[in-house]
Amino acid sequence: MKRIDIFDYGVPEDVARCVEVPDVGAPGPGEVVFDVIAFPINPADIGFCRGGYRLRPPLPATPGAECVGRVAAVGDGVTHTKPGDLVINLARENWASRRRVKADDAVPVPAGLDLKQAAMLRINPPTALLLLSDIVELKPGDWVIQNVANSAVGRLVITLAKARGLRTVNVTRREDVFAELKALGADICLTDGPDLAPRVKEATDGAAIRLALDAVAGDATGRMAQCIAEEGTVCTYGAMSGANADIPIGEIVFRGVTFTGFMLGRFLGRRSPEKIRAIYAELAEGIADGTIHAPVDSVYAIEDIREALIRAQTGGRHGKVLVSPGGEVS
């Protein structure tokens, strides 16, 4: 079978190679074996290859936070999935043509689901869903502000918020994405900048925004805090600036703003396997009815991982770069 391994930490396209390795073998009790249909290249995967991600295992190591696959075999005691089912994998190391995992990590999804969308189901959709449900109790009509609104998570926040009757202020670095975000249901779109707070206040008629979602960190965290109401909450779930969150002491002491963080694994870890499967079943329904959709830029063969990684780091793409080990997705 084929697998992508990195043999050093550094420039992703230089350190990642497609290698032939022994097959994973038959599943043991409580295990599932599945053939990988497709996997996306995410920013976290790029960071993993560079050695800047929170996980830095001994080398060689296999990247890959998510994928979609088709079950080839199940071990004794596995009842929630069967051969032929489509599954996503909660475990890592998914840049491979075949995986053997614990049964609870293999989450079934509907058979007719779009395979490209299913490949991107594992991380971004539940991140957007739980950011809107687990941080602050929100009700229809409430406002949420987010930066990096044109990212995959940002776009999902817009569509899921709209479905819940929430209103969104969407902050980006450039105006040319506003039309796309408006088409998804964005209420207000603004460019970032030092005067963001007064522009948000004007655009929302002074609405009391209770939740800010921050994927930039650095001084953007402080700007998000300035945009929300007293005793509101800023949730940082990324650091695209590469800097630590800059939290103004005045926002904490004088306005009582709460600063917190989000990591998907931590929030899913609070739930049972049955509840996790229910979350993904709900999100799969959103893919099936078109509520949830992420653009795909291109699809590569696993042997072309170098070209795929270069493309995934190229600005101006319109969507994710996917890799299809078996050529089933094109």
mmCIF file with all atom_site columns, N, CA, C and O in Angstrom, residues 77-81 88 90 103-109 129-130 267-283:
data_model
loop_
_atom_site.group_PDB
_atom_site.id
_atom_site.type_symbol
_atom_site.label_atom_id
_atom_site.label_alt_id
_atom_site.label_comp_id
_atom_site.label_asym_id
_atom_site.label_entity_id
_atom_site.label_seq_id
_atom_site.pdbx_PDB_ins_code
_atom_site.Cartn_x
_atom_site.Cartn_y
_atom_site.Cartn_z
_atom_site.occupancy
_atom_site.B_iso_or_equiv
_atom_site.pdbx_formal_charge
_atom_site.auth_seq_id
_atom_site.auth_comp_id
_atom_site.auth_asym_id
_atom_site.auth_atom_id
_atom_site.pdbx_PDB_model_num
ATOM 1   N N  . GLY A 1 77  ? -17.040 -7.855 17.289 1.00 0.00 ? 77  GLY A N  1
ATOM 2   C CA . GLY A 1 77  ? -17.610 -6.892 18.220 1.00 0.00 ? 77  GLY A CA 1
ATOM 3   C C  . GLY A 1 77  ? -17.982 -5.562 17.607 1.00 0.00 ? 77  GLY A C  1
ATOM 4   O O  . GLY A 1 77  ? -18.532 -4.697 18.299 1.00 0.00 ? 77  GLY A O  1
ATOM 5   N N  . VAL A 1 78  ? -17.701 -5.330 16.346 1.00 0.00 ? 78  VAL A N  1
ATOM 6   C CA . VAL A 1 78  ? -18.025 -4.052 15.693 1.00 0.00 ? 78  VAL A CA 1
ATOM 7   C C  . VAL A 1 78  ? -19.429 -4.148 15.118 1.00 0.00 ? 78  VAL A C  1
ATOM 8   O O  . VAL A 1 78  ? -19.715 -5.010 14.276 1.00 0.00 ? 78  VAL A O  1
ATOM 9   N N  . THR A 1 79  ? -20.318 -3.277 15.569 1.00 0.00 ? 79  THR A N  1
ATOM 10  C CA . THR A 1 79  ? -21.717 -3.345 15.147 1.00 0.00 ? 79  THR A CA 1
ATOM 11  C C  . THR A 1 79  ? -22.230 -2.075 14.473 1.00 0.00 ? 79  THR A C  1
ATOM 12  O O  . THR A 1 79  ? -23.272 -2.108 13.825 1.00 0.00 ? 79  THR A O  1
ATOM 13  N N  . HIS A 1 80  ? -21.510 -0.945 14.626 1.00 0.00 ? 80  HIS A N  1
ATOM 14  C CA . HIS A 1 80  ? -22.056 0.313  14.111 1.00 0.00 ? 80  HIS A CA 1
ATOM 15  C C  . HIS A 1 80  ? -21.691 0.569  12.651 1.00 0.00 ? 80  HIS A C  1
ATOM 16  O O  . HIS A 1 80  ? -22.188 1.518  12.045 1.00 0.00 ? 80  HIS A O  1
ATOM 17  N N  . THR A 1 81  ? -20.823 -0.262 12.077 1.00 0.00 ? 81  THR A N  1
ATOM 18  C CA . THR A 1 81  ? -20.470 -0.117 10.667 1.00 0.00 ? 81  THR A CA 1
ATOM 19  C C  . THR A 1 81  ? -20.153 -1.489 10.096 1.00 0.00 ? 81  THR A C  1
ATOM 20  O O  . THR A 1 81  ? -19.895 -2.438 10.845 1.00 0.00 ? 81  THR A O  1
ATOM 21  N N  . ILE A 1 88  ? -15.725 8.335  8.007  1.00 0.00 ? 88  ILE A N  1
ATOM 22  C CA . ILE A 1 88  ? -14.651 9.280  8.257  1.00 0.00 ? 88  ILE A CA 1
ATOM 23  C C  . ILE A 1 88  ? -13.889 8.778  9.473  1.00 0.00 ? 88  ILE A C  1
ATOM 24  O O  . ILE A 1 88  ? -14.408 7.979  10.250 1.00 0.00 ? 88  ILE A O  1
ATOM 25  N N  . LEU A 1 90  ? -11.690 9.526  12.950 1.00 0.00 ? 90  LEU A N  1
ATOM 26  C CA . LEU A 1 90  ? -11.340 10.483 13.993 1.00 0.00 ? 90  LEU A CA 1
ATOM 27  C C  . LEU A 1 90  ? -9.868  10.433 14.364 1.00 0.00 ? 90  LEU A C  1
ATOM 28  O O  . LEU A 1 90  ? -9.364  11.352 15.014 1.00 0.00 ? 90  LEU A O  1
ATOM 29  N N  . ALA A 1 103 ? -12.558 0.882  16.293 1.00 0.00 ? 103 ALA A N  1
ATOM 30  C CA . ALA A 1 103 ? -13.899 0.987  15.719 1.00 0.00 ? 103 ALA A CA 1
ATOM 31  C C  . ALA A 1 103 ? -14.562 2.325  16.038 1.00 0.00 ? 103 ALA A C  1
ATOM 32  O O  . ALA A 1 103 ? -15.240 2.911  15.185 1.00 0.00 ? 103 ALA A O  1
ATOM 33  N N  . ASP A 1 104 ? -14.377 2.844  17.257 1.00 0.00 ? 104 ASP A N  1
ATOM 34  C CA . ASP A 1 104 ? -15.019 4.105  17.625 1.00 0.00 ? 104 ASP A CA 1
ATOM 35  C C  . ASP A 1 104 ? -14.495 5.283  16.817 1.00 0.00 ? 104 ASP A C  1
ATOM 36  O O  . ASP A 1 104 ? -15.152 6.327  16.743 1.00 0.00 ? 104 ASP A O  1
ATOM 37  N N  . ASP A 1 105 ? -13.302 5.134  16.220 1.00 0.00 ? 105 ASP A N  1
ATOM 38  C CA . ASP A 1 105 ? -12.752 6.214  15.396 1.00 0.00 ? 105 ASP A CA 1
ATOM 39  C C  . ASP A 1 105 ? -13.332 6.231  13.987 1.00 0.00 ? 105 ASP A C  1
ATOM 40  O O  . ASP A 1 105 ? -13.197 7.229  13.274 1.00 0.00 ? 105 ASP A O  1
ATOM 41  N N  . ALA A 1 106 ? -13.956 5.136  13.567 1.00 0.00 ? 106 ALA A N  1
ATOM 42  C CA . ALA A 1 106 ? -14.554 5.056  12.236 1.00 0.00 ? 106 ALA A CA 1
ATOM 43  C C  . ALA A 1 106 ? -16.032 5.437  12.343 1.00 0.00 ? 106 ALA A C  1
ATOM 44  O O  . ALA A 1 106 ? -16.847 4.671  12.876 1.00 0.00 ? 106 ALA A O  1
ATOM 45  N N  . VAL A 1 107 ? -16.359 6.622  11.852 1.00 0.00 ? 107 VAL A N  1
ATOM 46  C CA . VAL A 1 107 ? -17.720 7.156  11.979 1.00 0.00 ? 107 VAL A CA 1
ATOM 47  C C  . VAL A 1 107 ? -18.431 7.020  10.631 1.00 0.00 ? 107 VAL A C  1
ATOM 48  O O  . VAL A 1 107 ? -18.004 7.627  9.635  1.00 0.00 ? 107 VAL A O  1
ATOM 49  N N  . PRO A 1 108 ? -19.505 6.244  10.559 1.00 0.00 ? 108 PRO A N  1
ATOM 50  C CA . PRO A 1 108 ? -20.179 6.066  9.271  1.00 0.00 ? 108 PRO A CA 1
ATOM 51  C C  . PRO A 1 108 ? -20.898 7.324  8.807  1.00 0.00 ? 108 PRO A C  1
ATOM 52  O O  . PRO A 1 108 ? -21.405 8.100  9.624  1.00 0.00 ? 108 PRO A O  1
ATOM 53  N N  . VAL A 1 109 ? -20.931 7.515  7.486  1.00 0.00 ? 109 VAL A N  1
ATOM 54  C CA . VAL A 1 109 ? -21.673 8.615  6.869  1.00 0.00 ? 109 VAL A CA 1
ATOM 55  C C  . VAL A 1 109 ? -22.536 8.022  5.760  1.00 0.00 ? 109 VAL A C  1
ATOM 56  O O  . VAL A 1 109 ? -22.278 6.916  5.288  1.00 0.00 ? 109 VAL A O  1
ATOM 57  N N  . LEU A 1 129 ? -19.864 24.188 13.917 1.00 0.00 ? 129 LEU A N  1
ATOM 58  C CA . LEU A 1 129 ? -21.063 23.855 14.685 1.00 0.00 ? 129 LEU A CA 1
ATOM 59  C C  . LEU A 1 129 ? -20.855 24.076 16.175 1.00 0.00 ? 129 LEU A C  1
ATOM 60  O O  . LEU A 1 129 ? -21.679 24.716 16.851 1.00 0.00 ? 129 LEU A O  1
ATOM 61  N N  . LEU A 1 130 ? -19.753 23.565 16.699 1.00 0.00 ? 130 LEU A N  1
ATOM 62  C CA . LEU A 1 130 ? -19.526 23.640 18.148 1.00 0.00 ? 130 LEU A CA 1
ATOM 63  C C  . LEU A 1 130 ? -19.117 25.037 18.587 1.00 0.00 ? 130 LEU A C  1
ATOM 64  O O  . LEU A 1 130 ? -19.390 25.430 19.731 1.00 0.00 ? 130 LEU A O  1
ATOM 65  N N  . PHE A 1 267 ? -13.303 19.358 22.659 1.00 0.00 ? 267 PHE A N  1
ATOM 66  C CA . PHE A 1 267 ? -14.748 19.485 22.782 1.00 0.00 ? 267 PHE A CA 1
ATOM 67  C C  . PHE A 1 267 ? -15.465 18.201 22.395 1.00 0.00 ? 267 PHE A C  1
ATOM 68  O O  . PHE A 1 267 ? -16.469 17.829 23.007 1.00 0.00 ? 267 PHE A O  1
ATOM 69  N N  . LEU A 1 268 ? -14.958 17.483 21.396 1.00 0.00 ? 268 LEU A N  1
ATOM 70  C CA . LEU A 1 268 ? -15.538 16.184 21.078 1.00 0.00 ? 268 LEU A CA 1
ATOM 71  C C  . LEU A 1 268 ? -15.281 15.185 22.201 1.00 0.00 ? 268 LEU A C  1
ATOM 72  O O  . LEU A 1 268 ? -16.094 14.303 22.469 1.00 0.00 ? 268 LEU A O  1
ATOM 73  N N  . GLY A 1 269 ? -14.135 15.329 22.864 1.00 0.00 ? 269 GLY A N  1
ATOM 74  C CA . GLY A 1 269 ? -13.776 14.421 23.936 1.00 0.00 ? 269 GLY A CA 1
ATOM 75  C C  . GLY A 1 269 ? -14.727 14.460 25.122 1.00 0.00 ? 269 GLY A C  1
ATOM 76  O O  . GLY A 1 269 ? -14.720 13.556 25.962 1.00 0.00 ? 269 GLY A O  1
ATOM 77  N N  . ARG A 1 270 ? -15.542 15.493 25.199 1.00 0.00 ? 270 ARG A N  1
ATOM 78  C CA . ARG A 1 270 ? -16.532 15.588 26.270 1.00 0.00 ? 270 ARG A CA 1
ATOM 79  C C  . ARG A 1 270 ? -17.773 14.743 25.978 1.00 0.00 ? 270 ARG A C  1
ATOM 80  O O  . ARG A 1 270 ? -18.657 14.627 26.819 1.00 0.00 ? 270 ARG A O  1
ATOM 81  N N  . ARG A 1 271 ? -17.830 14.178 24.766 1.00 0.00 ? 271 ARG A N  1
ATOM 82  C CA . ARG A 1 271 ? -19.030 13.480 24.323 1.00 0.00 ? 271 ARG A CA 1
ATOM 83  C C  . ARG A 1 271 ? -18.756 11.995 24.142 1.00 0.00 ? 271 ARG A C  1
ATOM 84  O O  . ARG A 1 271 ? -17.637 11.582 23.866 1.00 0.00 ? 271 ARG A O  1
ATOM 85  N N  . SER A 1 272 ? -19.797 11.200 24.244 1.00 0.00 ? 272 SER A N  1
ATOM 86  C CA . SER A 1 272 ? -19.694 9.764  24.030 1.00 0.00 ? 272 SER A CA 1
ATOM 87  C C  . SER A 1 272 ? -19.570 9.471  22.535 1.00 0.00 ? 272 SER A C  1
ATOM 88  O O  . SER A 1 272 ? -19.911 10.314 21.694 1.00 0.00 ? 272 SER A O  1
ATOM 89  N N  . PRO A 1 273 ? -19.078 8.255  22.168 1.00 0.00 ? 273 PRO A N  1
ATOM 90  C CA . PRO A 1 273 ? -19.028 7.903  20.746 1.00 0.00 ? 273 PRO A CA 1
ATOM 91  C C  . PRO A 1 273 ? -20.380 8.026  20.056 1.00 0.00 ? 273 PRO A C  1
ATOM 92  O O  . PRO A 1 273 ? -20.453 8.455  18.889 1.00 0.00 ? 273 PRO A O  1
ATOM 93  N N  . GLU A 1 274 ? -21.453 7.696  20.756 1.00 0.00 ? 274 GLU A N  1
ATOM 94  C CA . GLU A 1 274 ? -22.794 7.798  20.165 1.00 0.00 ? 274 GLU A CA 1
ATOM 95  C C  . GLU A 1 274 ? -23.150 9.253  19.873 1.00 0.00 ? 274 GLU A C  1
ATOM 96  O O  . GLU A 1 274 ? -23.716 9.564  18.812 1.00 0.00 ? 274 GLU A O  1
ATOM 97  N N  . LYS A 1 275 ? -22.825 10.156 20.781 1.00 0.00 ? 275 LYS A N  1
ATOM 98  C CA . LYS A 1 275 ? -23.126 11.570 20.554 1.00 0.00 ? 275 LYS A CA 1
ATOM 99  C C  . LYS A 1 275 ? -22.243 12.152 19.453 1.00 0.00 ? 275 LYS A C  1
ATOM 100 O O  . LYS A 1 275 ? -22.686 13.010 18.687 1.00 0.00 ? 275 LYS A O  1
ATOM 101 N N  . ILE A 1 276 ? -21.008 11.690 19.369 1.00 0.00 ? 276 ILE A N  1
ATOM 102 C CA . ILE A 1 276 ? -20.130 12.148 18.292 1.00 0.00 ? 276 ILE A CA 1
ATOM 103 C C  . ILE A 1 276 ? -20.681 11.701 16.945 1.00 0.00 ? 276 ILE A C  1
ATOM 104 O O  . ILE A 1 276 ? -20.741 12.486 15.980 1.00 0.00 ? 276 ILE A O  1
ATOM 105 N N  . ARG A 1 277 ? -21.134 10.445 16.862 1.00 0.00 ? 277 ARG A N  1
ATOM 106 C CA . ARG A 1 277 ? -21.719 9.962  15.607 1.00 0.00 ? 277 ARG A CA 1
ATOM 107 C C  . ARG A 1 277 ? -22.975 10.752 15.256 1.00 0.00 ? 277 ARG A C  1
ATOM 108 O O  . ARG A 1 277 ? -23.246 11.012 14.077 1.00 0.00 ? 277 ARG A O  1
ATOM 109 N N  . ALA A 1 278 ? -23.741 11.154 16.269 1.00 0.00 ? 278 ALA A N  1
ATOM 110 C CA . ALA A 1 278 ? -24.947 11.949 16.018 1.00 0.00 ? 278 ALA A CA 1
ATOM 111 C C  . ALA A 1 278 ? -24.598 13.316 15.445 1.00 0.00 ? 278 ALA A C  1
ATOM 112 O O  . ALA A 1 278 ? -25.298 13.832 14.548 1.00 0.00 ? 278 ALA A O  1
ATOM 113 N N  . ILE A 1 279 ? -23.515 13.914 15.938 1.00 0.00 ? 279 ILE A N  1
ATOM 114 C CA . ILE A 1 279 ? -23.071 15.210 15.401 1.00 0.00 ? 279 ILE A CA 1
ATOM 115 C C  . ILE A 1 279 ? -22.730 15.076 13.926 1.00 0.00 ? 279 ILE A C  1
ATOM 116 O O  . ILE A 1 279 ? -23.162 15.881 13.085 1.00 0.00 ? 279 ILE A O  1
ATOM 117 N N  . TYR A 1 280 ? -21.966 14.045 13.589 1.00 0.00 ? 280 TYR A N  1
ATOM 118 C CA . TYR A 1 280 ? -21.567 13.881 12.189 1.00 0.00 ? 280 TYR A CA 1
ATOM 119 C C  . TYR A 1 280 ? -22.748 13.484 11.306 1.00 0.00 ? 280 TYR A C  1
ATOM 120 O O  . TYR A 1 280 ? -22.789 13.843 10.121 1.00 0.00 ? 280 TYR A O  1
ATOM 121 N N  . ALA A 1 281 ? -23.719 12.761 11.859 1.00 0.00 ? 281 ALA A N  1
ATOM 122 C CA . ALA A 1 281 ? -24.925 12.445 11.088 1.00 0.00 ? 281 ALA A CA 1
ATOM 123 C C  . ALA A 1 281 ? -25.689 13.720 10.752 1.00 0.00 ? 281 ALA A C  1
ATOM 124 O O  . ALA A 1 281 ? -26.182 13.893 9.614  1.00 0.00 ? 281 ALA A O  1
ATOM 125 N N  . GLU A 1 282 ? -25.784 14.633 11.707 1.00 0.00 ? 282 GLU A N  1
ATOM 126 C CA . GLU A 1 282 ? -26.452 15.916 11.472 1.00 0.00 ? 282 GLU A CA 1
ATOM 127 C C  . GLU A 1 282 ? -25.709 16.725 10.408 1.00 0.00 ? 282 GLU A C  1
ATOM 128 O O  . GLU A 1 282 ? -26.325 17.302 9.493  1.00 0.00 ? 282 GLU A O  1
ATOM 129 N N  . LEU A 1 283 ? -24.387 16.745 10.507 1.00 0.00 ? 283 LEU A N  1
ATOM 130 C CA . LEU A 1 283 ? -23.602 17.507 9.536  1.00 0.00 ? 283 LEU A CA 1
ATOM 131 C C  . LEU A 1 283 ? -23.670 16.872 8.149  1.00 0.00 ? 283 LEU A C  1
ATOM 132 O O  . LEU A 1 283 ? -23.698 17.575 7.130  1.00 0.00 ? 283 LEU A O  1
#
